Structure formats: structure tokens, C-alpha cells
Amino acid sequence: MKKWVFLAVLVFGIGYPVIKMPAFFQDNVEIKKYDQAQSGFVDTYEEVRVTKEDIYRGNLLLVNAEHPMKQESKREDVVNLQHDLTMEVVLLDSEIELSEGVALAFGKMVAAAEKEGVHHFSINSGYRDFQEQSLLYEEMGSDYALPAGYSEHNLGVSLDVGSTKAPMNEAPEGKWIEENAWKSGFILRYPKDKTHVTGIQYEPWHIRYVGLPHSAIIQEKNFALEEYLDYLTQEKNIIATFKGQKYTVSYYTVSESETIQLPKNQAFEISGNNMDGVIVTVQE
């Protein structure tokens, strides 16, 4: 899909109509290769130090059969959803936990869905510690659960979402999430057409927070998370523009400690990939 530079085509002149583009065109993302050598001179910058420990922190950690997480990779802001947050969503039980930041993003996503008449969401599972994951693996077996450390639920950024009306593969809530969750920074982690990449069967209920612009790029290019991280490793630097906001996304390998130069006074985020490096996202 190509970016539509104008969201409406204006024809000037008395009596000429304003032709508005369909709403979905407003959500397109433009992605292009970024050549740092040709990016222009930045007269003010700051040096940011990243270490090997940063490889194992952040929203873009890859957790799968080949890349188990470390216990310190768990988000530090995990809270009990019933006790600590007010959300307009049904909770399967009173002990469900999740990263507070991810929960707030999910709440905004649910509010967006409600405006479109989709509002029967439930949260069936969120963060699990290693002990809980081990018990689940023993009870459910390898066909339905993963060992401790190999499940995204151990990070605190993933949740299983349900509908109070029907199974997610049939419910309006499931269809809405598949088509719209990326606009709020979430991805459907185990899509139907990516089982050969993820090694996990289709799960229309399991969503994962990666944040913008990453979710928009993943949606645009029809990537699984594994494919997106491979793409960043190959490209090194890309620019993504989404809803008028420009982001520079750069990949760096990290051995022990690296110093990265970033434009001063611009917001940035650093996330490891749980493998060999970090992804730096600068919001211009």
C-alpha cells in the first residue's frame, strides 16, 4: 500500500465538491530506507550509552522456542488490573496482572472499538510469573502451553483477549482486533498465515504490545515479529511516517557497551531484541 499524501482532494472553485478519502487511507504508513550518511548535518546531539543488559529490556523482545527470556526482562510496572486500574472490560478472574503502560494502551484501544459498536471484550490472561507458567505447562502439556521463560506472558506485555458473546475466531471483537489493534501499538502475535514463522498455531485472542510505529510497520508489511526483527537487522535504519508523525528506527548490535549519538531534544525509546542488539526509535 502506498501512502496517500492528502487525506482529501480539494478542488478549488465555486460549486466544486470536496472529495474525502475513505477513513482507512488515513492509517497508512510510509516506510523508506534511511541513509545516515545522507541524512543531513545535526548540530546538536546527545550521546546515549547502551549496554549488553539493554538487549534484554523493552517492548520488542523476541520470545519464542529459540529465544527464551530472562527473568529480569519482565516489565517493572506490572499491576493487578482489578485492584489498580479501572477498565471497561470483563476480567476472567480477579488476579489478572499486566504492565500498567500496556493496560492503559489496551484501555484506549477498547474505547476506540466501542465507538465503532464493538464492546464485548474480556481479558482472559495477562502476565504470568515463571512458577505459574511452569504449573500451566505441567497441567496443559506442550500442545497448549509453553515452558517458563518461553512464553510472552512472562514479559507482562501480552494478553489473551476474549469476547463475552462468542469465540474470538467468530466474534466481532476478534475481527476488530485483527484489523485495528495495530493502530494502538498492538499486534496479533500468532496470525493464521504465519504459523510456519512463529511455530505457534493461530491464536486470534493473543495480542502483544510493541508500540508505534512498530505495529504499523508490521501491519503494512504483513510481518510476524520474527520477520520484523530480521528486517530491521538487514536494513539497519528506516524512516516510518504515520499520521503525520515521523519516526527513525535504527538497529545496533551490542557486544558489551556502545555509545550512540542521537539528535538532542527529540523523544526516543530503546528496546532490546533479546538476541544480539537494540532497536532505537526516535520520534521527530
mmCIF file of C-alpha atoms in Angstrom:
data_model
loop_
_atom_site.group_PDB
_atom_site.id
_atom_site.type_symbol
_atom_site.label_atom_id
_atom_site.label_comp_id
_atom_site.label_asym_id
_atom_site.label_seq_id
_atom_site.Cartn_x
_atom_site.Cartn_y
_atom_site.Cartn_z
ATOM 1 C CA MET A 1 0.000 0.000 0.000
ATOM 2 C CA LYS A 2 1.189 3.484 -0.785
ATOM 3 C CA LYS A 3 0.889 6.494 1.439
ATOM 4 C CA TRP A 4 -1.833 8.969 0.491
ATOM 5 C CA VAL A 5 -0.226 12.355 0.948
ATOM 6 C CA PHE A 6 -3.549 14.145 1.125
ATOM 7 C CA LEU A 7 -6.453 12.792 3.077
ATOM 8 C CA ALA A 8 -8.847 14.754 0.943
ATOM 9 C CA VAL A 9 -8.638 16.005 -2.610
ATOM 10 C CA LEU A 10 -9.602 19.637 -2.716
ATOM 11 C CA VAL A 11 -10.794 21.079 -5.990
ATOM 12 C CA PHE A 12 -10.769 24.862 -5.782
ATOM 13 C CA GLY A 13 -13.585 26.812 -7.327
ATOM 14 C CA ILE A 14 -17.139 27.721 -6.531
ATOM 15 C CA GLY A 15 -19.503 24.804 -6.758
ATOM 16 C CA TYR A 16 -16.816 22.086 -6.830
ATOM 17 C CA PRO A 17 -17.278 19.383 -4.177
ATOM 18 C CA VAL A 18 -14.730 18.282 -1.583
ATOM 19 C CA ILE A 19 -13.959 14.620 -2.163
ATOM 20 C CA LYS A 20 -12.911 12.865 1.042
ATOM 21 C CA MET A 21 -10.829 9.726 1.045
ATOM 22 C CA PRO A 22 -12.150 6.677 2.933
ATOM 23 C CA ALA A 23 -11.124 6.584 6.597
ATOM 24 C CA PHE A 24 -8.832 3.587 6.215
ATOM 25 C CA PHE A 25 -6.456 5.530 3.946
ATOM 26 C CA GLN A 26 -5.708 7.829 6.875
ATOM 27 C CA ASP A 27 -3.963 4.968 8.656
ATOM 28 C CA ASN A 28 -1.397 4.081 6.004
ATOM 29 C CA VAL A 29 2.262 4.191 6.942
ATOM 30 C CA GLU A 30 5.102 5.244 4.651
ATOM 31 C CA ILE A 31 8.342 3.324 5.090
ATOM 32 C CA LYS A 32 11.658 4.005 3.429
ATOM 33 C CA LYS A 33 15.327 3.194 3.804
ATOM 34 C CA TYR A 34 17.260 5.744 5.841
ATOM 35 C CA ASP A 35 20.858 6.523 4.894
ATOM 36 C CA GLN A 36 22.554 8.171 7.860
ATOM 37 C CA ALA A 37 25.363 9.453 5.649
ATOM 38 C CA GLN A 38 22.831 11.435 3.600
ATOM 39 C CA SER A 39 20.556 12.479 6.437
ATOM 40 C CA GLY A 40 21.963 15.993 6.785
ATOM 41 C CA PHE A 41 24.014 17.649 9.478
ATOM 42 C CA VAL A 42 22.650 17.675 13.018
ATOM 43 C CA ASP A 43 24.360 20.403 15.006
ATOM 44 C CA THR A 44 23.147 19.239 18.409
ATOM 45 C CA TYR A 45 23.116 15.666 19.597
ATOM 46 C CA GLU A 46 23.492 13.673 22.769
ATOM 47 C CA GLU A 47 25.441 10.538 23.458
ATOM 48 C CA VAL A 48 23.473 7.644 24.873
ATOM 49 C CA ARG A 49 25.218 4.600 26.284
ATOM 50 C CA VAL A 50 23.700 1.171 25.754
ATOM 51 C CA THR A 51 24.984 -1.995 27.393
ATOM 52 C CA LYS A 52 24.534 -5.716 26.943
ATOM 53 C CA GLU A 53 21.816 -5.634 29.613
ATOM 54 C CA ASP A 54 19.711 -3.412 27.334
ATOM 55 C CA ILE A 55 19.424 -6.314 24.878
ATOM 56 C CA TYR A 56 17.032 -7.935 27.340
ATOM 57 C CA ARG A 57 14.722 -4.998 28.113
ATOM 58 C CA GLY A 58 11.931 -3.312 26.178
ATOM 59 C CA ASN A 59 8.804 -3.738 24.055
ATOM 60 C CA LEU A 60 10.420 -5.557 21.123
ATOM 61 C CA LEU A 61 11.920 -8.577 22.864
ATOM 62 C CA LEU A 62 11.556 -11.739 20.815
ATOM 63 C CA VAL A 63 10.447 -14.640 22.990
ATOM 64 C CA ASN A 64 9.978 -17.986 21.285
ATOM 65 C CA ALA A 65 11.311 -21.548 21.262
ATOM 66 C CA GLU A 66 14.779 -20.349 20.241
ATOM 67 C CA HIS A 67 14.970 -17.240 22.385
ATOM 68 C CA PRO A 68 13.776 -17.666 25.985
ATOM 69 C CA MET A 69 13.527 -14.541 28.102
ATOM 70 C CA LYS A 70 15.482 -13.736 31.210
ATOM 71 C CA GLN A 71 13.652 -13.146 34.473
ATOM 72 C CA GLU A 72 14.900 -9.541 34.518
ATOM 73 C CA SER A 73 13.136 -8.942 31.185
ATOM 74 C CA LYS A 74 9.778 -8.745 32.947
ATOM 75 C CA ARG A 75 8.236 -5.282 32.846
ATOM 76 C CA GLU A 76 8.695 -3.474 36.143
ATOM 77 C CA ASP A 77 5.255 -1.824 36.072
ATOM 78 C CA VAL A 78 3.120 -4.982 36.329
ATOM 79 C CA VAL A 79 -0.074 -4.320 38.299
ATOM 80 C CA ASN A 80 -3.263 -6.129 39.246
ATOM 81 C CA LEU A 81 -5.912 -4.987 36.772
ATOM 82 C CA GLN A 82 -8.854 -5.268 39.132
ATOM 83 C CA HIS A 83 -7.221 -3.527 42.088
ATOM 84 C CA ASP A 84 -5.039 -0.922 40.412
ATOM 85 C CA LEU A 85 -6.820 0.089 37.222
ATOM 86 C CA THR A 86 -10.349 0.866 36.177
ATOM 87 C CA MET A 87 -11.049 -0.687 32.794
ATOM 88 C CA GLU A 88 -14.311 -1.048 30.912
ATOM 89 C CA VAL A 89 -13.672 -4.705 30.176
ATOM 90 C CA VAL A 90 -14.639 -8.023 31.761
ATOM 91 C CA LEU A 91 -11.839 -9.769 33.690
ATOM 92 C CA LEU A 92 -11.904 -13.556 33.770
ATOM 93 C CA ASP A 93 -10.697 -13.514 37.378
ATOM 94 C CA SER A 94 -9.530 -11.025 39.978
ATOM 95 C CA GLU A 95 -5.832 -11.955 39.816
ATOM 96 C CA ILE A 96 -5.019 -10.956 36.243
ATOM 97 C CA GLU A 97 -1.907 -8.771 36.016
ATOM 98 C CA LEU A 98 -0.358 -6.765 33.199
ATOM 99 C CA SER A 99 2.100 -3.959 32.584
ATOM 100 C CA GLU A 100 0.366 -0.753 33.614
ATOM 101 C CA GLY A 101 1.503 1.022 30.453
ATOM 102 C CA VAL A 102 0.217 -1.812 28.266
ATOM 103 C CA ALA A 103 -3.070 -1.881 30.168
ATOM 104 C CA LEU A 104 -3.576 1.843 29.577
ATOM 105 C CA ALA A 105 -2.902 1.362 25.854
ATOM 106 C CA PHE A 106 -5.368 -1.518 25.798
ATOM 107 C CA GLY A 107 -7.980 0.632 27.536
ATOM 108 C CA LYS A 108 -7.634 3.273 24.811
ATOM 109 C CA MET A 109 -7.948 0.572 22.165
ATOM 110 C CA VAL A 110 -11.147 -0.742 23.741
ATOM 111 C CA ALA A 111 -12.542 2.808 23.832
ATOM 112 C CA ALA A 112 -11.805 3.138 20.098
ATOM 113 C CA ALA A 113 -13.589 -0.149 19.416
ATOM 114 C CA GLU A 114 -16.595 0.946 21.452
ATOM 115 C CA LYS A 115 -17.007 3.992 19.214
ATOM 116 C CA GLU A 116 -17.484 1.537 16.365
ATOM 117 C CA GLY A 117 -20.045 -0.519 18.269
ATOM 118 C CA VAL A 118 -17.663 -3.299 19.345
ATOM 119 C CA HIS A 119 -17.684 -3.520 23.128
ATOM 120 C CA HIS A 120 -17.923 -7.070 24.480
ATOM 121 C CA PHE A 121 -14.248 -7.561 25.343
ATOM 122 C CA SER A 122 -12.828 -9.664 28.149
ATOM 123 C CA ILE A 123 -9.279 -10.278 29.352
ATOM 124 C CA ASN A 124 -8.681 -13.967 29.962
ATOM 125 C CA SER A 125 -4.985 -13.921 30.841
ATOM 126 C CA GLY A 126 -2.150 -11.455 31.242
ATOM 127 C CA TYR A 127 1.226 -11.581 32.977
ATOM 128 C CA ARG A 128 2.362 -14.915 34.435
ATOM 129 C CA ASP A 129 5.445 -15.426 36.564
ATOM 130 C CA PHE A 130 7.745 -18.375 35.903
ATOM 131 C CA GLN A 131 6.152 -20.514 38.613
ATOM 132 C CA GLU A 132 2.635 -20.006 37.254
ATOM 133 C CA GLN A 133 3.866 -20.733 33.728
ATOM 134 C CA SER A 134 5.534 -23.956 34.876
ATOM 135 C CA LEU A 135 2.330 -25.152 36.544
ATOM 136 C CA LEU A 136 0.318 -24.327 33.430
ATOM 137 C CA TYR A 137 2.799 -26.223 31.272
ATOM 138 C CA GLU A 138 2.552 -29.277 33.537
ATOM 139 C CA GLU A 139 -1.249 -29.185 33.511
ATOM 140 C CA MET A 140 -1.852 -28.367 29.826
ATOM 141 C CA GLY A 141 1.101 -30.041 28.142
ATOM 142 C CA SER A 142 3.240 -28.834 25.239
ATOM 143 C CA ASP A 143 0.324 -28.727 22.785
ATOM 144 C CA TYR A 144 -1.391 -25.944 24.727
ATOM 145 C CA ALA A 145 1.270 -24.207 26.803
ATOM 146 C CA LEU A 146 4.934 -23.235 26.763
ATOM 147 C CA PRO A 147 7.643 -23.797 29.386
ATOM 148 C CA ALA A 148 8.517 -20.976 31.769
ATOM 149 C CA GLY A 149 10.606 -18.325 30.034
ATOM 150 C CA TYR A 150 9.418 -19.296 26.574
ATOM 151 C CA SER A 151 6.037 -17.604 26.818
ATOM 152 C CA GLU A 152 5.395 -13.936 26.067
ATOM 153 C CA HIS A 153 3.031 -13.903 29.038
ATOM 154 C CA ASN A 154 6.119 -13.924 31.262
ATOM 155 C CA LEU A 155 7.080 -10.475 29.927
ATOM 156 C CA GLY A 156 3.965 -8.589 31.021
ATOM 157 C CA VAL A 157 3.269 -7.090 27.578
ATOM 158 C CA SER A 158 0.961 -9.804 26.180
ATOM 159 C CA LEU A 159 -2.612 -10.694 26.965
ATOM 160 C CA ASP A 160 -5.291 -13.102 25.860
ATOM 161 C CA VAL A 161 -8.414 -11.213 24.858
ATOM 162 C CA GLY A 162 -11.867 -12.736 24.608
ATOM 163 C CA SER A 163 -15.405 -11.844 23.746
ATOM 164 C CA THR A 164 -18.279 -12.305 26.154
ATOM 165 C CA LYS A 165 -20.536 -13.196 23.203
ATOM 166 C CA ALA A 166 -18.669 -15.729 21.059
ATOM 167 C CA PRO A 167 -15.272 -17.406 20.417
ATOM 168 C CA MET A 168 -12.739 -14.884 19.142
ATOM 169 C CA ASN A 169 -12.475 -16.521 15.718
ATOM 170 C CA GLU A 170 -16.194 -15.782 15.247
ATOM 171 C CA ALA A 171 -16.808 -12.684 17.384
ATOM 172 C CA PRO A 172 -16.844 -9.063 16.151
ATOM 173 C CA GLU A 173 -14.232 -8.363 18.839
ATOM 174 C CA GLY A 174 -11.832 -10.848 17.224
ATOM 175 C CA LYS A 175 -12.293 -9.388 13.762
ATOM 176 C CA TRP A 176 -11.904 -5.832 15.070
ATOM 177 C CA ILE A 177 -8.653 -6.675 16.845
ATOM 178 C CA GLU A 178 -7.212 -8.362 13.762
ATOM 179 C CA GLU A 179 -7.966 -5.283 11.655
ATOM 180 C CA ASN A 180 -7.381 -2.452 14.132
ATOM 181 C CA ALA A 181 -5.236 -3.400 17.145
ATOM 182 C CA TRP A 182 -2.066 -2.201 15.389
ATOM 183 C CA LYS A 183 -3.334 1.397 15.477
ATOM 184 C CA SER A 184 -2.928 1.289 19.264
ATOM 185 C CA GLY A 185 0.513 -0.332 19.265
ATOM 186 C CA PHE A 186 -0.619 -3.974 19.481
ATOM 187 C CA ILE A 187 -0.040 -6.861 17.095
ATOM 188 C CA LEU A 188 -1.774 -10.183 16.676
ATOM 189 C CA ARG A 189 1.233 -12.227 17.691
ATOM 190 C CA TYR A 190 0.262 -15.559 16.122
ATOM 191 C CA PRO A 191 -1.595 -14.870 12.859
ATOM 192 C CA LYS A 192 -3.184 -17.580 10.753
ATOM 193 C CA ASP A 193 -0.751 -17.155 7.847
ATOM 194 C CA LYS A 194 2.424 -17.078 9.969
ATOM 195 C CA THR A 195 2.412 -20.428 11.773
ATOM 196 C CA HIS A 196 5.438 -21.501 9.713
ATOM 197 C CA VAL A 197 7.322 -18.492 11.107
ATOM 198 C CA THR A 198 6.146 -18.393 14.721
ATOM 199 C CA GLY A 199 5.863 -22.150 15.257
ATOM 200 C CA ILE A 200 2.595 -21.470 17.105
ATOM 201 C CA GLN A 201 -0.903 -22.291 15.895
ATOM 202 C CA TYR A 202 -3.286 -19.461 15.024
ATOM 203 C CA GLU A 203 -4.385 -17.617 18.177
ATOM 204 C CA PRO A 204 -6.926 -14.863 17.427
ATOM 205 C CA TRP A 205 -7.009 -13.983 21.123
ATOM 206 C CA HIS A 206 -3.293 -13.402 21.835
ATOM 207 C CA ILE A 207 -2.121 -9.831 21.321
ATOM 208 C CA ARG A 208 1.242 -8.308 22.107
ATOM 209 C CA TYR A 209 2.231 -4.683 22.692
ATOM 210 C CA VAL A 210 5.160 -3.426 20.608
ATOM 211 C CA GLY A 211 4.197 0.268 20.336
ATOM 212 C CA LEU A 212 4.117 2.638 17.393
ATOM 213 C CA PRO A 213 5.491 2.838 14.770
ATOM 214 C CA HIS A 214 6.448 -0.842 15.027
ATOM 215 C CA SER A 215 2.896 -2.168 14.999
ATOM 216 C CA ALA A 216 2.102 -0.017 11.939
ATOM 217 C CA ILE A 217 5.160 -1.289 10.042
ATOM 218 C CA ILE A 218 4.369 -4.889 10.967
ATOM 219 C CA GLN A 219 0.810 -4.413 9.701
ATOM 220 C CA GLU A 220 1.890 -2.671 6.493
ATOM 221 C CA LYS A 221 4.413 -5.343 5.576
ATOM 222 C CA ASN A 222 2.411 -8.302 6.905
ATOM 223 C CA PHE A 223 5.245 -9.372 9.183
ATOM 224 C CA ALA A 224 5.342 -11.650 12.178
ATOM 225 C CA LEU A 225 7.532 -10.220 14.950
ATOM 226 C CA GLU A 226 10.329 -12.599 13.934
ATOM 227 C CA GLU A 227 10.235 -11.234 10.387
ATOM 228 C CA TYR A 228 10.155 -7.632 11.540
ATOM 229 C CA LEU A 229 13.260 -8.009 13.666
ATOM 230 C CA ASP A 230 15.063 -9.753 10.793
ATOM 231 C CA TYR A 231 14.026 -6.871 8.544
ATOM 232 C CA LEU A 232 15.484 -4.279 10.928
ATOM 233 C CA THR A 233 18.703 -6.282 11.219
ATOM 234 C CA GLN A 234 19.093 -6.218 7.441
ATOM 235 C CA GLU A 235 18.014 -2.616 6.803
ATOM 236 C CA LYS A 236 19.761 -1.102 9.861
ATOM 237 C CA ASN A 237 17.943 2.254 9.514
ATOM 238 C CA ILE A 238 14.448 3.088 8.275
ATOM 239 C CA ILE A 239 12.100 6.058 8.420
ATOM 240 C CA ALA A 240 8.400 5.478 9.041
ATOM 241 C CA THR A 241 5.749 8.188 8.791
ATOM 242 C CA PHE A 242 2.367 7.522 10.353
ATOM 243 C CA LYS A 243 -0.440 10.059 10.791
ATOM 244 C CA GLY A 244 1.977 12.905 10.100
ATOM 245 C CA GLN A 245 4.485 11.741 12.710
ATOM 246 C CA LYS A 246 7.964 10.737 11.549
ATOM 247 C CA TYR A 247 9.972 8.035 13.295
ATOM 248 C CA THR A 248 13.540 6.918 12.683
ATOM 249 C CA VAL A 249 14.105 3.282 13.620
ATOM 250 C CA SER A 250 17.695 2.020 13.863
ATOM 251 C CA TYR A 251 19.217 -1.313 14.788
ATOM 252 C CA TYR A 252 22.560 -1.611 16.601
ATOM 253 C CA THR A 253 24.487 -4.722 17.555
ATOM 254 C CA VAL A 254 25.761 -4.580 21.122
ATOM 255 C CA SER A 255 28.691 -6.594 22.424
ATOM 256 C CA GLU A 256 29.416 -5.107 25.841
ATOM 257 C CA SER A 257 28.858 -1.342 25.708
ATOM 258 C CA GLU A 258 28.158 1.061 22.871
ATOM 259 C CA THR A 259 27.716 4.837 22.644
ATOM 260 C CA ILE A 260 25.010 6.033 20.268
ATOM 261 C CA GLN A 261 24.616 9.594 19.035
ATOM 262 C CA LEU A 262 21.011 10.789 18.895
ATOM 263 C CA PRO A 263 19.514 14.170 17.941
ATOM 264 C CA LYS A 264 19.156 16.313 21.032
ATOM 265 C CA ASN A 265 15.725 17.219 22.432
ATOM 266 C CA GLN A 266 13.913 14.501 20.489
ATOM 267 C CA ALA A 267 11.958 11.745 22.203
ATOM 268 C CA PHE A 268 13.440 8.273 21.827
ATOM 269 C CA GLU A 269 12.942 4.711 23.059
ATOM 270 C CA ILE A 270 15.432 1.875 23.275
ATOM 271 C CA SER A 271 14.415 -1.770 23.206
ATOM 272 C CA GLY A 272 16.488 -4.876 23.030
ATOM 273 C CA ASN A 273 15.596 -7.746 20.720
ATOM 274 C CA ASN A 274 16.532 -10.494 23.225
ATOM 275 C CA MET A 275 19.182 -11.699 20.793
ATOM 276 C CA ASP A 276 22.140 -9.526 19.944
ATOM 277 C CA GLY A 277 21.248 -5.860 19.824
ATOM 278 C CA VAL A 278 18.930 -2.946 20.410
ATOM 279 C CA ILE A 279 16.386 -1.009 18.362
ATOM 280 C CA VAL A 280 16.421 2.761 18.848
ATOM 281 C CA THR A 281 13.269 4.628 17.846
ATOM 282 C CA VAL A 282 13.498 8.414 17.563
ATOM 283 C CA GLN A 283 10.297 10.450 17.265
ATOM 284 C CA GLU A 284 10.959 13.607 15.249
#
